[in-house]
XYZ file of N, CA and C in Angstrom:
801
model
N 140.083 88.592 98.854
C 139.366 88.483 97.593
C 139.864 87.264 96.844
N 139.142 86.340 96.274
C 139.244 85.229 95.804
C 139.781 85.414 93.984
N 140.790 85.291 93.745
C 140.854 85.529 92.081
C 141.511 83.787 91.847
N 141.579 82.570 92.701
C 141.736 81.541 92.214
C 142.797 81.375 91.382
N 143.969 82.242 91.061
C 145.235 82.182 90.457
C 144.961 82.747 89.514
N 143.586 83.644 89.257
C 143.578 84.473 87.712
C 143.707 85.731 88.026
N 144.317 86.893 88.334
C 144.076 88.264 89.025
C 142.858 88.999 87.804
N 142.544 88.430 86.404
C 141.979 89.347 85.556
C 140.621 89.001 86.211
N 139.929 88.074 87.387
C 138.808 87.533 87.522
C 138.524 87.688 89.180
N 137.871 87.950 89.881
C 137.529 88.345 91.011
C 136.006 87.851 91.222
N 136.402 86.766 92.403
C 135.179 86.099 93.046
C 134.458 86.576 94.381
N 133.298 87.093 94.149
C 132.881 87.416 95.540
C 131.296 86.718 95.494
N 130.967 85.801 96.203
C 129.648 85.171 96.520
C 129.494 84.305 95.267
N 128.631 84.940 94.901
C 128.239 84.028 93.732
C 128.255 84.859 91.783
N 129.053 85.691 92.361
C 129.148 86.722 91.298
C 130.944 86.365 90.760
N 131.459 86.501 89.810
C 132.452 86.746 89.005
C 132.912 88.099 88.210
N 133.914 88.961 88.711
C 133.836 90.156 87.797
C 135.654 89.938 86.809
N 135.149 90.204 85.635
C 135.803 89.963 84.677
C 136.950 90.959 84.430
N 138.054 91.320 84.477
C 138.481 92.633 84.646
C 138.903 92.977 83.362
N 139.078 91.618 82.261
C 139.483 92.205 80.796
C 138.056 92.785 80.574
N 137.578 91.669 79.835
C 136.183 91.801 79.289
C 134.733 92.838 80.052
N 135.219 93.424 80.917
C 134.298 94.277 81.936
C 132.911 93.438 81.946
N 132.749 92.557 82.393
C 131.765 91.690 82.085
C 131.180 91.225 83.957
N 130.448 91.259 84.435
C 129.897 91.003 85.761
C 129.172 89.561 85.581
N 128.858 88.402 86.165
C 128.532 87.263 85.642
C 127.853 86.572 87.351
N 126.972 86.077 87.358
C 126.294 85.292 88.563
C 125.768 84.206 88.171
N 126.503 82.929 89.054
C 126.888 81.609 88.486
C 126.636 81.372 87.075
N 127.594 82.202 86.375
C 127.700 82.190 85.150
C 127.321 82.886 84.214
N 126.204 83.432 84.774
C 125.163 84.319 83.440
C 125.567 85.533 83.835
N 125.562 85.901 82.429
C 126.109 87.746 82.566
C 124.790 88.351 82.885
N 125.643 89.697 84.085
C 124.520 90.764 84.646
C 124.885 91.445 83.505
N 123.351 92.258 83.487
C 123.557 93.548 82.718
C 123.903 95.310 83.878
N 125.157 95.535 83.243
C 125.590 96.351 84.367
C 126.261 97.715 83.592
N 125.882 98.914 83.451
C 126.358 100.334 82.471
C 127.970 100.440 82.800
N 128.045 101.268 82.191
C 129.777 101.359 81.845
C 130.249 101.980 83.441
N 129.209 103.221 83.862
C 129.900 103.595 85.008
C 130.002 102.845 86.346
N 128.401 102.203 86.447
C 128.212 101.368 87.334
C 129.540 100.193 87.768
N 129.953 99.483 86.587
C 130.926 98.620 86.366
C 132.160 99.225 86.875
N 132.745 100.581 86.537
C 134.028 101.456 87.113
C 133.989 101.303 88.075
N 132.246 102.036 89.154
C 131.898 101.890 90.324
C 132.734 100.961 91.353
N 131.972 99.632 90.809
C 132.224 98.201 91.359
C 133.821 97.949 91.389
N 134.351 98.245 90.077
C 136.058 98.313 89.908
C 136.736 98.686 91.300
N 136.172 100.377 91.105
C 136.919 101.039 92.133
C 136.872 100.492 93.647
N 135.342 99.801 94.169
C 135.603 99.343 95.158
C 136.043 97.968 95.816
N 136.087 97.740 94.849
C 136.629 96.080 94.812
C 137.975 96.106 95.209
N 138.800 97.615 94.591
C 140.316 97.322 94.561
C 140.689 97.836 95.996
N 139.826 98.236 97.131
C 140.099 98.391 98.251
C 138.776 97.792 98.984
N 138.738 96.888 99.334
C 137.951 95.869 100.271
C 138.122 96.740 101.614
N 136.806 97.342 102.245
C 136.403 98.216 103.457
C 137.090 99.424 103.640
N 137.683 99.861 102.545
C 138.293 101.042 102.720
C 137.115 102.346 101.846
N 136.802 103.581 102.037
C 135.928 104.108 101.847
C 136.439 105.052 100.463
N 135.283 104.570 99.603
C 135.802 105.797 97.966
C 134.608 106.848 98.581
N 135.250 107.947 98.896
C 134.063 109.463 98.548
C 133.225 109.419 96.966
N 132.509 110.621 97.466
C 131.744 110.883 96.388
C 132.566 111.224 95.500
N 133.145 112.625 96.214
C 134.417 113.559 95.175
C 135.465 112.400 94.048
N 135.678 111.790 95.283
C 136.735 110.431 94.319
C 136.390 109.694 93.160
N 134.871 109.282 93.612
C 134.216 108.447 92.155
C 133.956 109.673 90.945
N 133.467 111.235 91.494
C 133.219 111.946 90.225
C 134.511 112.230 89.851
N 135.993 112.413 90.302
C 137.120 112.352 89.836
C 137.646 111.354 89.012
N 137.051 110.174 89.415
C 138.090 108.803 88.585
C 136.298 108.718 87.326
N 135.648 109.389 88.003
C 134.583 108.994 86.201
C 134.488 109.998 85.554
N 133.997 111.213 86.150
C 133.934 111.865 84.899
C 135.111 112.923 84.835
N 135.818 112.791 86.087
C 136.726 114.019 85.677
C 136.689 115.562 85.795
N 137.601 116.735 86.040
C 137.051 118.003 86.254
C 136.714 118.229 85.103
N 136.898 117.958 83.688
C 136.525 119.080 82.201
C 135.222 118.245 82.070
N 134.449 117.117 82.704
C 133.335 116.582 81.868
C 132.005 117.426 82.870
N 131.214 117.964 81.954
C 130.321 118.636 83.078
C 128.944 117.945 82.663
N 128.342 117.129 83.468
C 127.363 116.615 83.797
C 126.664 117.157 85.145
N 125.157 116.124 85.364
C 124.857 116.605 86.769
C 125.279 115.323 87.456
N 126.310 115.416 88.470
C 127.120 114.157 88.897
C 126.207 113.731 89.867
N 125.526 114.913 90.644
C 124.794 114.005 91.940
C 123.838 112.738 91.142
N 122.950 113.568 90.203
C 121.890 112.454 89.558
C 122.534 111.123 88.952
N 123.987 111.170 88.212
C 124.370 110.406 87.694
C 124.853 109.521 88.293
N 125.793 110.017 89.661
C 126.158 108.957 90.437
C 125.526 108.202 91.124
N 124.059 108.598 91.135
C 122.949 107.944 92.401
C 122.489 107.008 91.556
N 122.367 107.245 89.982
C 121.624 106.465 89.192
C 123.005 104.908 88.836
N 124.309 105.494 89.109
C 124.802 104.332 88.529
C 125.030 103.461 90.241
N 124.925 104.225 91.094
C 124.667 103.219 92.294
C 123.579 102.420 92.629
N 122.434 102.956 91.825
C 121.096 102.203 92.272
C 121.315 101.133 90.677
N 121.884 100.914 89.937
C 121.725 99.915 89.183
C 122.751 98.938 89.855
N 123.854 99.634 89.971
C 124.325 98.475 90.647
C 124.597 97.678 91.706
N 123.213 98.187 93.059
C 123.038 97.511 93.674
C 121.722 96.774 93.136
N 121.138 97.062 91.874
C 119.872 96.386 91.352
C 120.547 95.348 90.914
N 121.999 95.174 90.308
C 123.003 93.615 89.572
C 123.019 92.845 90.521
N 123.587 93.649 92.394
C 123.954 92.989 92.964
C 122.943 91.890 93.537
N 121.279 92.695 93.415
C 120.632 92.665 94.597
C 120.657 92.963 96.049
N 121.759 93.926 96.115
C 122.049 94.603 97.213
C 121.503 96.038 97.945
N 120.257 95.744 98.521
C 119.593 96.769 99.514
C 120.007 97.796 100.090
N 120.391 99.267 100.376
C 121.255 99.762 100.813
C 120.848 99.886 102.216
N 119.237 99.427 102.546
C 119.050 99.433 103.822
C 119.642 97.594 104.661
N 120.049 96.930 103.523
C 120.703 96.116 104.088
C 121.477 95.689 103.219
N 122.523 96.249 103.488
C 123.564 95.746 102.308
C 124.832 94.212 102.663
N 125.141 94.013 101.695
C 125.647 92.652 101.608
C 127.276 93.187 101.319
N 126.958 93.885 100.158
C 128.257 93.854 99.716
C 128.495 95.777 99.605
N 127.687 96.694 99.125
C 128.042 98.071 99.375
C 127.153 99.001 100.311
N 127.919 99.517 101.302
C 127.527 100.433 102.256
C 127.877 101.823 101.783
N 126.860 102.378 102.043
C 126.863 103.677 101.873
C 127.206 104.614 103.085
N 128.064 105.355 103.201
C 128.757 106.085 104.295
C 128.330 107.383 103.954
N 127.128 107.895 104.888
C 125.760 108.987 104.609
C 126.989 110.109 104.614
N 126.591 110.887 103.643
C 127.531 112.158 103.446
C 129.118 112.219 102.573
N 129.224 110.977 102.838
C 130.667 110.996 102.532
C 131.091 110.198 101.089
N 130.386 108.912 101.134
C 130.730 107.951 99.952
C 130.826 106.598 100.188
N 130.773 105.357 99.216
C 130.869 104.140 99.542
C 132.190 102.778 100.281
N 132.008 101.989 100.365
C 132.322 101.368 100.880
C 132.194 99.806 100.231
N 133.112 98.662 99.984
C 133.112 97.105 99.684
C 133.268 96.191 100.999
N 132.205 96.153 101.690
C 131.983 95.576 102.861
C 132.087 93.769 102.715
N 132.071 93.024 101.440
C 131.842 91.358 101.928
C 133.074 91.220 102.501
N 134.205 91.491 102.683
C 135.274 90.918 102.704
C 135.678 90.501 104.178
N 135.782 90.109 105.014
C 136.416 90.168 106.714
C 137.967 89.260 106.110
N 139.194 89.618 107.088
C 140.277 89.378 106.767
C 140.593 88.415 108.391
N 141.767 87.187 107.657
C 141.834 85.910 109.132
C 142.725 85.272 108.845
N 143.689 85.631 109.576
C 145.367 85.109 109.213
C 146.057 85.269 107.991
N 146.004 86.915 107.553
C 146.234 86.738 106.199
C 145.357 86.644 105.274
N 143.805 85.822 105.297
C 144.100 85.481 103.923
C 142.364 86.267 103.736
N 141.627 86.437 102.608
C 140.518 86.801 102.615
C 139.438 85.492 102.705
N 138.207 85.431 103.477
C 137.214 84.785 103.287
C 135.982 84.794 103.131
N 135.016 84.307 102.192
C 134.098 84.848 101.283
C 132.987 84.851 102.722
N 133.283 86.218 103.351
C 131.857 85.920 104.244
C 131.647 87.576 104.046
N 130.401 87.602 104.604
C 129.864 89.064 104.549
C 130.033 89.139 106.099
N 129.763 90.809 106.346
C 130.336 91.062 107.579
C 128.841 91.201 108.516
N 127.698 91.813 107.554
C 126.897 92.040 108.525
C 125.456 91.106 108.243
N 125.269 89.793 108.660
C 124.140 88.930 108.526
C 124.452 88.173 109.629
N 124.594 88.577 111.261
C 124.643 87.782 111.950
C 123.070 87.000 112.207
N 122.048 87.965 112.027
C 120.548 87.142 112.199
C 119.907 87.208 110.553
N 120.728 86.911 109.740
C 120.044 86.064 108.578
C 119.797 84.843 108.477
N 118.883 84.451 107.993
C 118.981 82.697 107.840
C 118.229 82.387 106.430
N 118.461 81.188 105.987
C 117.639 80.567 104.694
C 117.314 79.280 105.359
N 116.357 79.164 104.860
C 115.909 77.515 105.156
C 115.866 77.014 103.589
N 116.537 75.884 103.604
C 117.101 75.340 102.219
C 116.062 74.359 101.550
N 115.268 73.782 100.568
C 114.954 72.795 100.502
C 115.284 71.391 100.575
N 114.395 70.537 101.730
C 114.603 69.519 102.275
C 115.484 68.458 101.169
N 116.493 67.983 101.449
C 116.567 66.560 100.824
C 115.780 65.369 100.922
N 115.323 65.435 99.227
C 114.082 63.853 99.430
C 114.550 63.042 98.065
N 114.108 62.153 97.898
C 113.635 61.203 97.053
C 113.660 61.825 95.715
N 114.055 62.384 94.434
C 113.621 63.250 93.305
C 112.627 63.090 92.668
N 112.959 61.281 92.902
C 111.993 60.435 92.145
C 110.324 60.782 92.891
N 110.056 61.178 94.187
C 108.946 60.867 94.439
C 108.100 62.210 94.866
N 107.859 62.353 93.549
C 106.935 63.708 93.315
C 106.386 64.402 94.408
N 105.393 63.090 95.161
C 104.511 63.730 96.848
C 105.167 63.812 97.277
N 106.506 63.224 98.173
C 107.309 63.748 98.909
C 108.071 65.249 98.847
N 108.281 65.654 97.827
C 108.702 66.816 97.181
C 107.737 67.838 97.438
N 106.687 67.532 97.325
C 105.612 68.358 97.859
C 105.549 68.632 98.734
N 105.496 67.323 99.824
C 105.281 67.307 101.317
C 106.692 68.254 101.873
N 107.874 68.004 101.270
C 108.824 68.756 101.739
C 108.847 70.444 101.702
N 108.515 70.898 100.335
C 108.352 72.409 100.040
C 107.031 72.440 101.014
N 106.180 72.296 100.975
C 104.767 72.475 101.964
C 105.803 72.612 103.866
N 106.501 72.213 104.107
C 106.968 71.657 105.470
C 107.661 73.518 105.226
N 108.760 73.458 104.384
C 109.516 74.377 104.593
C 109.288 75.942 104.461
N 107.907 75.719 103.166
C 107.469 77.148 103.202
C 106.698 77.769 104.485
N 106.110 77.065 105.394
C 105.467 76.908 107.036
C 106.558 77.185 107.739
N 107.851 76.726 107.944
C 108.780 77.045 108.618
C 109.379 78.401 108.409
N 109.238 78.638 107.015
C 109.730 80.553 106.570
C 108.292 81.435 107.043
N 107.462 80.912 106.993
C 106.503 81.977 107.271
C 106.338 82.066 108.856
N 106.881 81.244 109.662
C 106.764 80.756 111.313
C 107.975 81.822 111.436
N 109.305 81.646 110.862
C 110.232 82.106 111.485
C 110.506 83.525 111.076
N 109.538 83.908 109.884
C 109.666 85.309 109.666
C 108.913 86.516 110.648
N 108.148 85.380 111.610
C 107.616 86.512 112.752
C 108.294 86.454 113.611
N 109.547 86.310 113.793
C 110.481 86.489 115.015
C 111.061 87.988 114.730
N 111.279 88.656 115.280
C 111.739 90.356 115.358
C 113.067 90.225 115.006
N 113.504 90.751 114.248
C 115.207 91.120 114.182
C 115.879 90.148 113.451
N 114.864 89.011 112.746
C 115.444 88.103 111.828
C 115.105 88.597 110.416
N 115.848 88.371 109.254
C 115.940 88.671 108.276
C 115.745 87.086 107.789
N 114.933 86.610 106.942
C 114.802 85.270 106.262
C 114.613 85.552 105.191
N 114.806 84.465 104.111
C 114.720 84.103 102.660
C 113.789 83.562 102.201
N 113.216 84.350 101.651
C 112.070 83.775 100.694
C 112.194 82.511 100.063
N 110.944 81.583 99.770
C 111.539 79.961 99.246
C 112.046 80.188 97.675
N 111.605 81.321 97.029
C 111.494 81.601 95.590
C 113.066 82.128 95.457
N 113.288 82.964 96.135
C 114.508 83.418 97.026
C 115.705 82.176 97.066
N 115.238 81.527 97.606
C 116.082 80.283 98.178
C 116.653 79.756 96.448
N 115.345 78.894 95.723
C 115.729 78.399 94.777
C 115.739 78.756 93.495
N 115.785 80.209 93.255
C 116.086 80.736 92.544
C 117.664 81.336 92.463
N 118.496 81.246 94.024
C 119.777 81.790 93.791
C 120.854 80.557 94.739
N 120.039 79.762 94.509
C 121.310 78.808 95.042
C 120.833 77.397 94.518
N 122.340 76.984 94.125
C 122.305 76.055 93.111
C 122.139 74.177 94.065
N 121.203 73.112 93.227
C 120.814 72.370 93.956
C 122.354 70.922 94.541
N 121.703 70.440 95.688
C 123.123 69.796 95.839
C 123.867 70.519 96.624
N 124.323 71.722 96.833
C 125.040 73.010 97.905
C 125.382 71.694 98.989
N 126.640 71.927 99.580
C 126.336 71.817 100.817
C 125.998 72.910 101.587
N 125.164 72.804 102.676
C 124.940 73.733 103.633
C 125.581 75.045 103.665
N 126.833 74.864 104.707
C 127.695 75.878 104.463
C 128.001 76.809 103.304
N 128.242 76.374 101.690
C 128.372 76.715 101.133
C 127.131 77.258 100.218
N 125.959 76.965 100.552
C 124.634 77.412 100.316
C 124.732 78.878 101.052
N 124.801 79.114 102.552
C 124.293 80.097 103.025
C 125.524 80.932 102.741
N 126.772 80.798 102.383
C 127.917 81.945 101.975
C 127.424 82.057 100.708
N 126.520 81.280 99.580
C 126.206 82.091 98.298
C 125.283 83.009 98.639
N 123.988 82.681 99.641
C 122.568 83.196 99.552
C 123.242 84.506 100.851
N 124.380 84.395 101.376
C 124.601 86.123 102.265
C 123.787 85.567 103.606
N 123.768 84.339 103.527
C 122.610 84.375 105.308
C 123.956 83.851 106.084
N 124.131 83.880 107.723
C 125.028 83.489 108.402
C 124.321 82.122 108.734
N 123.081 82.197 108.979
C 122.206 80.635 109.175
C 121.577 79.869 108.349
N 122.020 78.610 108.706
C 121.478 77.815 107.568
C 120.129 77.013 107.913
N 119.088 76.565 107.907
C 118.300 75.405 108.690
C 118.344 74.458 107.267
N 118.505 73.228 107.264
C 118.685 72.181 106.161
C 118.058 70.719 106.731
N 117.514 69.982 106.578
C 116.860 69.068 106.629
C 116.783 67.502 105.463
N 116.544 66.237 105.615
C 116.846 65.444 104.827
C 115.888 64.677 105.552
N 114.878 64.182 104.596
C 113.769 63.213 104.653
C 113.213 62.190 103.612
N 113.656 60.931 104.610
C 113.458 60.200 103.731
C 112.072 58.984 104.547
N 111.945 58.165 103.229
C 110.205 56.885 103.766
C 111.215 55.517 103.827
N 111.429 55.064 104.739
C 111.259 53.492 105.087
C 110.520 53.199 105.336
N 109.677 52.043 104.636
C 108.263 51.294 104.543
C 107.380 52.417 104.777
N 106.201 52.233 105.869
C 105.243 52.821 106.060
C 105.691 54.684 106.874
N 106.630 54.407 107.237
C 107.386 55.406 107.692
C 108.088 56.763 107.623
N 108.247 57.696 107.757
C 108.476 59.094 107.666
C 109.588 59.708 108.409
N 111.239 59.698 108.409
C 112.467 60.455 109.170
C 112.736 61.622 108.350
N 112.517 62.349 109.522
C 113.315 63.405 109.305
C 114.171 63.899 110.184
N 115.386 64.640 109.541
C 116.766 65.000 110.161
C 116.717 66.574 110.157
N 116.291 67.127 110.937
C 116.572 68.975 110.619
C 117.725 69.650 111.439
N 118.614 70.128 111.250
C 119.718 70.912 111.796
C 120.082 72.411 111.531
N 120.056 73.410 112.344
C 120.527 75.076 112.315
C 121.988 74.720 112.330
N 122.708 75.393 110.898
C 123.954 75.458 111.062
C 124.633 76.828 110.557
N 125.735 77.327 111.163
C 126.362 78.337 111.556
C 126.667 78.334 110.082
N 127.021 78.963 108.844
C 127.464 79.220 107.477
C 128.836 79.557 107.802
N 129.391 80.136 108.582
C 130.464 81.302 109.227
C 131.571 79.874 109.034
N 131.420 78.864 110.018
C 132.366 77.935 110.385
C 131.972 76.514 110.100
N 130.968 76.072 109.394
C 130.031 75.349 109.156
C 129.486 74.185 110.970
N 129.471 74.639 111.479
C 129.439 73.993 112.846
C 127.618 73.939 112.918
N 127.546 72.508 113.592
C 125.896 72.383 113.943
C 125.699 73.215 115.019
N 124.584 73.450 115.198
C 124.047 74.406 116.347
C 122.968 74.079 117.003
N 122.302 73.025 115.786
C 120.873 72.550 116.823
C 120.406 71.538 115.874
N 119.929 70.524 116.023
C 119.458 69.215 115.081
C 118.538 68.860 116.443
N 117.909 68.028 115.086
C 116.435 66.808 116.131
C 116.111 65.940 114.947
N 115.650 64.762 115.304
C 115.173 64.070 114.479
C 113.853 63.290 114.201
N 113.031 63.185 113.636
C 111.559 62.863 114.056
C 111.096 61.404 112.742
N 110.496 60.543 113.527
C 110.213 60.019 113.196
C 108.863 59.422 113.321
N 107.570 59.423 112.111
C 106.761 59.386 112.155
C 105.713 58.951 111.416
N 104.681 58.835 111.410
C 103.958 57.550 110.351
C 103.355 58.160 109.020
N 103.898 57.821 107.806
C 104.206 58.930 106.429
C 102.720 59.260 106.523
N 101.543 58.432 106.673
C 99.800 58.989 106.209
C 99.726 60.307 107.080
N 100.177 59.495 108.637
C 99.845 61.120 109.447
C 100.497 62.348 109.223
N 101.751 62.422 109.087
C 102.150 63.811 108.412
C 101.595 64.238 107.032
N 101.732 63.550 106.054
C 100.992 63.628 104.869
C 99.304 64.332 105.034
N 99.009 63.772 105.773
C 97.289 64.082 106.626
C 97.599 65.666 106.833
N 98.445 66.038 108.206
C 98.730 67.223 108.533
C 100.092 67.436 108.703
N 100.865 67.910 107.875
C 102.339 68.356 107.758
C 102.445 69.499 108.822
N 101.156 70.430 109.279
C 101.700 71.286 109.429
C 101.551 70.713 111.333
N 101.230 70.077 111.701
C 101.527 69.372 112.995
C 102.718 69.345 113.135
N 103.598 68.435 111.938
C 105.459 67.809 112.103
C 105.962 69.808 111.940
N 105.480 70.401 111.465
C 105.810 71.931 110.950
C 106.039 72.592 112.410
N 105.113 72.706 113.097
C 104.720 73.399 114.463
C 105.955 72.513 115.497
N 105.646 71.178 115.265
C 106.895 70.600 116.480
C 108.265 71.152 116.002
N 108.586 71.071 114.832
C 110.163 71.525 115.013
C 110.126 73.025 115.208
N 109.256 74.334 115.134
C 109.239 74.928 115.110
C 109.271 75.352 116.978
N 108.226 74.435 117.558
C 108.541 74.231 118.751
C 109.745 74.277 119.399
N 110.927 73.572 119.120
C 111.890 73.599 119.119
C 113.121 74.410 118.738
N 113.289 75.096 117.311
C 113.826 75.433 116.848
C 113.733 77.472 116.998
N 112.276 77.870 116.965
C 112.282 79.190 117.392
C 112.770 79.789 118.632
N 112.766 79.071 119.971
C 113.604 79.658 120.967
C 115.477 80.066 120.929
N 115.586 78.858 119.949
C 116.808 79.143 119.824
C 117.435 80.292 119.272
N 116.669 80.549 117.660
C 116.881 81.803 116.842
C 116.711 82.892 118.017
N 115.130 83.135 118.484
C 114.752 84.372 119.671
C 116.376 84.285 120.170
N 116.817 83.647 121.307
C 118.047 83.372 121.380
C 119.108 84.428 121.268
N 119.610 83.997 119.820
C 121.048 84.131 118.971
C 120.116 85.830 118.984
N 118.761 86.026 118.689
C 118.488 87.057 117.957
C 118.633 88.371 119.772
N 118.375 87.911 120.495
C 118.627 88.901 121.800
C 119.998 88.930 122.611
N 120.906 88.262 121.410
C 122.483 88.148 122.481
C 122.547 87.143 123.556
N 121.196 86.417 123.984
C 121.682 85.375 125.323
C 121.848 84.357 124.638
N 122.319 84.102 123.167
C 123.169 83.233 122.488
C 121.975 81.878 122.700
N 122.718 80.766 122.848
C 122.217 79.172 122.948
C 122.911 78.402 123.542
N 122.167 77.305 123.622
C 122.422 76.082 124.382
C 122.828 74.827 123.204
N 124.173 74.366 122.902
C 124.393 73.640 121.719
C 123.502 72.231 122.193
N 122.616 71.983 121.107
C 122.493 70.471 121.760
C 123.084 69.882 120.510
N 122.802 68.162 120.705
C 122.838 67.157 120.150
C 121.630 66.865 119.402
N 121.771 66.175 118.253
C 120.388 65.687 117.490
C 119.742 64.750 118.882
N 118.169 65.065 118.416
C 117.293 64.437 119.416
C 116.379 63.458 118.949
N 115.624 62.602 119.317
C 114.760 61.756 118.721
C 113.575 61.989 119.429
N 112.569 62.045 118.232
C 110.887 62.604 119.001
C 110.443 61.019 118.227
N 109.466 60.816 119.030
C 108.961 59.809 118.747
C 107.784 60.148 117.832
């Protein structure tokens, strides 16, 4: 667990939990999170994959003399605060639910000692990031989101992949990221990232699948092509890397893993 030399402050993803001020915060802005919900999160934070029962959380909240209805109460302060986290319980990031018994603080995996901000279970997640272009040049910006939202909707019909919505994408990860550190905020283990830029009449692009885990490339190509004709039909340059790039995911996604290449040049 990351507290950066403050123990009152605890970093996990892109969230901050405050331990004076009981305050929950994602890159910066305070969640709104109830008093128990917040204990909740306390309690499992202070044992990373070790399991709190039910019995345990109605012991450390309300206690034997407080008589409430605990089942309703405890379900209600778990579903808000996987609503702070954005955490699914059919796919959880950061709390697992252990059917019958009680929860669990799953981001944490432990490696020589020390903790590192990865989640344990997104081996077939991925985000596709928005392309690096030009800021200045409005159509290109276009042409880029147009390229990438085709590539999320291509790669969301592969079976057993979990992908990120583009709204998704740039709504929870901040611009500039590098790679690596993009897909450990957004919880995906895969990254796909791309950088396109116009010399003269001209159109390069650089696209690469990279591992979030270890930041290591896994698959790049590079295409270069005449800016009217992609501009004309983007979703042509869309389909070729996709050409390319979906066998690999199928791949990683059935266990017969991949073949590392080298960036390639398409003419």
């Amino acid at each position: 667990m990351n507290s950066q030399g403050n123990p009152s402050r605890l970093r996990f993803g892109c969230f901050e939990l405050n331990l004076q001020t009981g305050e929950l915060r994602k890159q910066g802005i305070k969640v709104k999170l109830g008093q128990h919900a917040f204990k909740i999160l306390l309690l499992l934070v202070e044992q990373p994959g070790g399991l709190r029962t039910r019995e345990e959380l109605r012991q450390r909240l309300w206690g034997a003399n407080t008589f409430v209805n605990f089942e309703q109460s405890l379900n209600k302060a778990i579903h808000q605060l996987r609503q702070a986290l954005r955490d699914p319980a059919s796919n959880p990031h950061y709390i697992e639910t252990v059917v019958g018994r009680g929860y669990r603080f799953i981001y944490f995996e432990q490696e020589s000692g020390k903790f590192i901000r990865m989640p344990r279970r997104r081996l077939h997640s991925i985000a596709v990031l928005p392309f690096t272009t030009d800021p200045a040049n409005r159509e290109m910006e276009l042409l880029s989101k147009g390229i990438v939202e085709r590539l999320i909707d291509t790669i969301s019909r592969i079976p057993g992949i979990r992908i990120l919505a583009y709204s998704t994408v740039q709504h929870d990860c901040e611009k500039n990221l590098d790679p690596r550190t993009a897909g450990q905020n957004l919880l995906v283990r895969l990254v796909v990232a791309g950088e396109m830029t116009r010399p003269n009449d001209h159109l390069l692009l650089h696209v690469e699948l990279i591992d979030a885990y270890d930041g290591t490339q896994l698959w790049g190509i590079r295409f270069k092509e005449t800016y009217a004709d992609v501009f004309a039909d983007p979703e042509r340059l869309t389909d070729r890397i996709c050409d390319q790039l979906l066998p690999i995911l199928a791949g990683i996604v059935s266990g017969r893993g991949w073949q590392r290449q080298r960036p390639g040049n398409v003419a």
